[in-house]
Coordinates of C-alpha atoms in Angstrom, one line a residue:
M1 CA 71.9 106.4 120.2
K2 CA 71.9 106.0 116.4
T3 CA 69.9 103.3 114.7
A4 CA 71.4 101.3 111.8
L5 CA 69.3 99.0 109.5
I6 CA 71.4 96.3 107.8
T7 CA 70.1 94.2 104.9
G8 CA 72.1 91.0 104.4
I9 CA 72.6 90.7 108.2
T10 CA 73.1 86.9 108.0
G11 CA 76.1 87.2 105.6
Q12 CA 79.8 87.6 106.4
D13 CA 79.7 91.4 106.1
G14 CA 76.4 91.9 107.8
R15 CA 77.6 90.1 110.9
Y16 CA 80.9 91.9 111.1
L17 CA 79.2 95.3 110.5
A18 CA 76.6 94.6 113.2
E19 CA 79.4 93.6 115.6
Y20 CA 81.3 96.8 114.9
L21 CA 78.3 99.1 115.1
L22 CA 77.2 97.5 118.4
S23 CA 80.7 98.3 119.8
L24 CA 80.1 101.9 118.9
G25 CA 76.8 102.0 120.8
Y26 CA 74.4 101.7 117.9
R27 CA 71.0 100.1 118.0
V28 CA 71.3 97.6 115.2
V29 CA 68.3 96.1 113.3
G30 CA 68.9 93.3 110.8
M31 CA 66.6 92.5 108.0
V32 CA 65.8 88.8 107.3
R33 CA 63.5 87.2 104.8
G34 CA 60.7 85.4 106.6
Q35 CA 60.4 83.4 109.7
D36 CA 62.2 80.3 108.4
N37 CA 65.5 81.9 107.4
P38 CA 68.0 79.1 108.1
R39 CA 70.7 81.5 109.2
R40 CA 68.5 83.6 111.6
S41 CA 69.5 81.5 114.6
L42 CA 73.2 82.0 113.7
V43 CA 72.8 85.8 114.1
Q44 CA 70.8 85.4 117.2
E45 CA 73.5 83.2 118.8
E46 CA 76.5 85.4 117.7
L47 CA 74.9 88.8 118.1
P48 CA 72.0 88.6 120.7
D49 CA 71.8 92.4 120.8
V50 CA 70.8 92.7 117.2
E51 CA 67.1 93.1 116.6
L52 CA 65.8 91.1 113.7
A53 CA 62.9 92.3 111.5
T54 CA 61.3 90.9 108.4
G55 CA 61.7 92.4 105.0
D56 CA 62.5 91.4 101.4
L57 CA 64.3 93.2 98.6
L58 CA 61.8 91.7 96.2
D59 CA 58.9 93.3 98.1
Q60 CA 58.6 97.1 98.0
A61 CA 55.8 97.2 100.6
S62 CA 57.8 95.3 103.1
L63 CA 60.7 97.7 102.8
L64 CA 58.5 100.8 103.1
S65 CA 56.9 99.3 106.3
L66 CA 60.2 98.3 107.8
I67 CA 62.0 101.6 107.3
A68 CA 59.0 103.6 108.5
R69 CA 58.8 101.4 111.6
V70 CA 62.6 101.2 112.4
K71 CA 63.3 104.9 111.6
P72 CA 67.0 104.3 110.9
D73 CA 69.7 106.9 110.8
E74 CA 71.7 104.7 108.5
V75 CA 70.8 102.0 106.1
Y76 CA 73.5 99.5 104.9
N77 CA 72.3 97.5 101.9
L78 CA 74.5 94.4 102.0
A79 CA 71.9 91.9 100.7
A80 CA 72.5 90.3 97.3
V81 CA 72.7 87.1 95.3
S82 CA 76.4 87.4 96.0
F83 CA 77.9 84.1 94.8
V84 CA 79.1 85.0 91.3
P85 CA 78.9 81.5 89.7
L86 CA 75.3 81.2 90.8
S87 CA 74.4 84.4 88.9
W88 CA 74.8 82.5 85.5
N89 CA 72.3 79.9 86.7
Q90 CA 69.9 82.4 88.2
P91 CA 70.4 85.6 86.2
D92 CA 66.8 86.8 86.6
L93 CA 66.8 86.4 90.4
T94 CA 70.3 88.1 90.5
G95 CA 69.0 91.1 88.6
E96 CA 65.9 91.4 90.8
V97 CA 67.7 91.1 94.1
T98 CA 71.2 92.5 93.5
G99 CA 70.1 95.2 91.0
L100 CA 66.4 96.2 91.4
G101 CA 66.6 95.5 95.1
V102 CA 68.8 98.6 95.5
L103 CA 66.2 100.7 93.7
R104 CA 63.4 99.4 96.1
V105 CA 65.5 100.3 99.2
L106 CA 66.2 103.8 97.8
E107 CA 62.5 104.3 96.9
A108 CA 61.5 103.3 100.4
I109 CA 64.0 105.8 101.9
R110 CA 62.8 108.5 99.6
H111 CA 59.1 108.0 100.5
V112 CA 59.7 107.7 104.2
G113 CA 61.8 110.8 104.2
G114 CA 64.0 112.3 106.9
N115 CA 67.8 112.4 107.0
I116 CA 68.5 108.7 106.4
R117 CA 72.0 107.9 105.1
F118 CA 72.3 105.0 102.7
Y119 CA 75.3 102.8 101.9
Q120 CA 75.3 100.5 98.9
A121 CA 77.6 97.5 98.7
S122 CA 79.1 97.9 95.3
S123 CA 81.7 95.4 94.0
S124 CA 85.0 95.2 92.2
E125 CA 83.3 92.7 89.9
M126 CA 81.8 95.7 88.2
F127 CA 85.3 96.4 86.7
G128 CA 85.4 93.0 85.1
R129 CA 87.7 93.0 82.1
V130 CA 90.0 95.8 83.0
E131 CA 92.2 97.8 80.7
T132 CA 94.2 99.5 83.4
S133 CA 95.5 98.4 86.8
P134 CA 95.1 99.2 89.6
Q135 CA 91.4 100.2 89.5
N136 CA 90.1 103.4 91.2
E137 CA 86.8 105.4 91.4
S138 CA 87.3 106.6 87.8
T139 CA 88.0 103.2 86.1
R140 CA 85.5 102.2 83.5
F141 CA 83.1 99.3 84.3
H142 CA 83.1 96.2 82.1
P143 CA 81.3 93.5 84.1
R144 CA 81.7 89.9 83.1
S145 CA 78.9 88.1 85.0
P146 CA 75.2 88.7 85.6
Y147 CA 76.2 89.5 89.2
G148 CA 78.6 92.2 88.0
V149 CA 76.0 93.7 85.7
A150 CA 73.4 93.8 88.5
K151 CA 75.9 95.5 90.8
C152 CA 76.6 98.1 88.1
Y153 CA 72.8 98.9 88.1
G154 CA 72.8 99.2 91.9
H155 CA 75.8 101.4 91.8
H156 CA 74.5 103.8 89.1
I157 CA 71.0 104.0 90.6
T158 CA 72.5 105.0 93.9
V159 CA 74.4 107.8 92.2
N160 CA 71.2 108.8 90.3
Y161 CA 69.1 109.1 93.5
R162 CA 71.9 111.1 95.2
E163 CA 71.9 113.5 92.3
S164 CA 68.1 113.5 91.6
Y165 CA 66.7 113.6 95.1
D166 CA 69.6 114.9 97.2
L167 CA 69.7 111.8 99.2
Y168 CA 72.7 111.0 101.3
A169 CA 73.6 107.9 99.3
C170 CA 77.0 106.4 98.7
S171 CA 78.7 103.2 97.4
G172 CA 81.7 101.3 98.6
I173 CA 83.4 99.5 95.7
L174 CA 84.8 96.8 97.8
F175 CA 87.4 94.4 96.4
N176 CA 87.4 90.7 97.6
H177 CA 87.2 90.5 101.4
E178 CA 87.3 87.2 103.3
S179 CA 87.1 85.8 106.8
P180 CA 86.3 82.7 108.8
R181 CA 82.7 83.7 108.4
R182 CA 82.9 83.4 104.6
G183 CA 80.4 81.0 103.1
P184 CA 81.8 77.5 102.2
E185 CA 80.7 77.9 98.6
F186 CA 83.2 80.7 98.0
V187 CA 86.6 79.7 96.6
T188 CA 88.6 81.1 99.5
R189 CA 86.7 79.0 102.1
K190 CA 86.6 76.1 99.7
I191 CA 90.5 76.3 99.8
T192 CA 91.0 76.8 103.6
R193 CA 88.3 74.2 104.5
A194 CA 89.9 71.7 102.2
A195 CA 93.4 72.3 103.6
A196 CA 92.1 71.8 107.1
R197 CA 90.1 68.6 106.1
I198 CA 93.0 67.1 104.2
K199 CA 95.3 67.8 107.2
L200 CA 92.8 66.0 109.4
G201 CA 92.4 63.1 107.0
R202 CA 88.8 63.9 106.2
Q203 CA 89.4 64.8 102.5
K204 CA 91.8 63.6 99.8
E205 CA 91.9 66.3 97.2
L206 CA 90.7 69.7 96.2
V207 CA 89.6 70.5 92.6
L208 CA 89.5 74.2 91.5
G209 CA 89.0 76.1 88.2
N210 CA 91.4 78.9 87.1
L211 CA 94.5 79.1 89.4
D212 CA 95.8 82.1 87.6
S213 CA 93.0 84.6 88.4
K214 CA 94.4 87.5 90.5
R215 CA 92.4 89.2 93.2
D216 CA 93.0 91.9 95.8
W217 CA 92.0 90.0 99.1
G218 CA 91.5 91.7 102.4
F219 CA 89.8 91.0 105.8
A220 CA 86.1 91.6 106.0
G221 CA 86.4 93.0 109.5
D222 CA 88.5 95.8 108.2
Y223 CA 86.2 96.6 105.3
V224 CA 83.0 97.1 107.3
Q225 CA 84.8 99.9 109.2
A226 CA 85.2 101.7 105.8
M227 CA 81.5 101.3 105.2
H228 CA 80.7 103.1 108.4
A229 CA 83.3 105.8 107.8
M230 CA 81.7 106.7 104.5
L231 CA 78.4 107.5 106.2
Q232 CA 80.1 109.9 108.6
L233 CA 81.4 112.3 106.0
P234 CA 79.6 115.7 105.6
S235 CA 78.8 114.8 102.0
P236 CA 78.2 111.5 100.3
D237 CA 80.8 110.0 97.9
D238 CA 81.9 106.7 96.5
F239 CA 85.1 104.9 97.5
V240 CA 87.2 102.0 96.3
I241 CA 88.2 99.8 99.2
G242 CA 91.0 97.2 98.9
T243 CA 94.6 96.5 99.9
G244 CA 96.3 97.5 96.7
V245 CA 98.0 94.1 96.5
A246 CA 96.9 91.3 94.2
H247 CA 97.5 87.5 94.5
T248 CA 96.6 84.6 92.4
V249 CA 94.3 81.8 93.4
R250 CA 97.5 79.6 93.3
D251 CA 99.1 82.0 95.9
F252 CA 96.0 81.5 98.1
V253 CA 96.2 77.7 97.8
E254 CA 100.0 77.7 98.5
T255 CA 99.6 79.9 101.6
A256 CA 96.7 77.8 102.9
F257 CA 98.5 74.5 102.6
A258 CA 101.7 76.0 104.0
A259 CA 99.7 76.8 107.1
V260 CA 99.0 73.1 107.6
E261 CA 102.5 72.1 106.5
L262 CA 101.4 70.2 103.4
P263 CA 102.7 70.4 99.8
W264 CA 99.7 71.8 97.9
E265 CA 100.7 70.3 94.5
A266 CA 100.1 66.8 95.9
Y267 CA 96.4 67.5 96.7
V268 CA 95.1 70.2 94.3
G269 CA 93.9 69.6 90.8
T270 CA 91.9 71.7 88.2
D271 CA 88.8 71.1 86.2
A272 CA 87.9 73.3 83.2
A273 CA 84.2 72.9 84.0
L274 CA 84.8 75.1 87.1
V275 CA 86.1 78.0 85.0
R276 CA 83.6 80.9 84.6
P277 CA 81.9 81.4 81.2
A278 CA 83.5 84.9 81.1
E279 CA 86.6 85.2 83.4
V280 CA 87.8 88.2 85.4
D281 CA 91.5 87.8 85.3
H282 CA 93.0 90.6 87.3
L283 CA 91.6 92.9 89.9
R284 CA 93.7 95.2 92.1
A285 CA 92.4 98.2 94.1
D286 CA 93.8 101.7 94.2
P287 CA 92.5 102.7 97.7
R288 CA 94.3 106.1 98.0
K289 CA 91.1 108.1 98.1
A290 CA 89.8 106.1 101.0
E291 CA 93.2 106.4 102.8
V292 CA 93.1 110.2 102.4
Q293 CA 89.5 111.1 102.9
L294 CA 88.4 108.3 105.3
G295 CA 91.6 107.7 107.1
W296 CA 91.1 104.0 106.3
S297 CA 93.7 101.4 105.6
P298 CA 93.7 97.6 106.0
T299 CA 95.2 96.1 109.1
V300 CA 95.3 92.4 108.1
A301 CA 97.8 91.2 105.5
F302 CA 97.1 88.5 103.0
E303 CA 99.2 85.8 104.7
E304 CA 97.6 86.6 108.1
L305 CA 94.1 86.4 106.6
V306 CA 94.7 83.0 105.0
R307 CA 96.2 81.6 108.2
M308 CA 93.3 83.0 110.2
M309 CA 90.8 81.2 108.0
V310 CA 92.7 77.9 108.0
E311 CA 93.1 77.9 111.8
A312 CA 89.3 78.6 112.2
D313 CA 88.5 75.7 109.8
L314 CA 90.9 73.4 111.7
V315 CA 89.0 74.1 114.9
A316 CA 85.6 73.7 113.2
E317 CA 86.6 70.4 111.4
S318 CA 88.1 69.0 114.6
R319 CA 84.7 69.0 116.4

């Protein structure tokens, strides 16, 4: 039985990854911060077979102790300050957790030793203001948020430790991936939850920022399988993971409201205050390397993903 350690176990990706690894027969240990983590009970209810252990990306000693005790075969670093708008309000914390946190995990792995394989959750936000589309593993990074900058650091330090210490360390440059487990602060859940609430008469309108931003959206449950596949290769490498198809925020809104048979124009407005200080206008993945070398491709199309989220929110809001 292999053992996997997942940081960020309470998030969308952490829970889908834990679910997938358990189905493959793994022992799964999830790292949580402290005893009072408000989402600890959520993981315990959804995934009772996951072992929870305390650790903190801000605390090197806790990571050393955790990795030495758990003795993982694979470490998946999914923890981050991951809500991009928040990174402008808390840039220092974002850098410490999302950037330097990666370094601390790598240092712990290096000091503990053994044949631990490491996965870093990189992000399409690293591309930022793109000059070419679609984006692949060779596209230049130009991040447009403190979050994107911190992710670039995490990505490059992973490459550096791979080259400097011969660690099995790789990064998945994942484009936007969503699910019913997405946090309500993210624009996709904000949209699907509002569509459900408006349909049920619990909300009157939805106010958003830039409706013209384009993103490559896929299903998180598909993407965690790509993470696992990367760590099964003979040699570590980095991969872009996405669908290869981009849609605007407006497309997402239209699809969500169509799922509840409502005209979105009657309920959706915009507010310039919700637009990012530095916008990322157009992200679209070129996932051909992953398709060839990992045998990975998405199984859930955009329209199906949006409907899945709306239907889950209708059920949740009807309780």
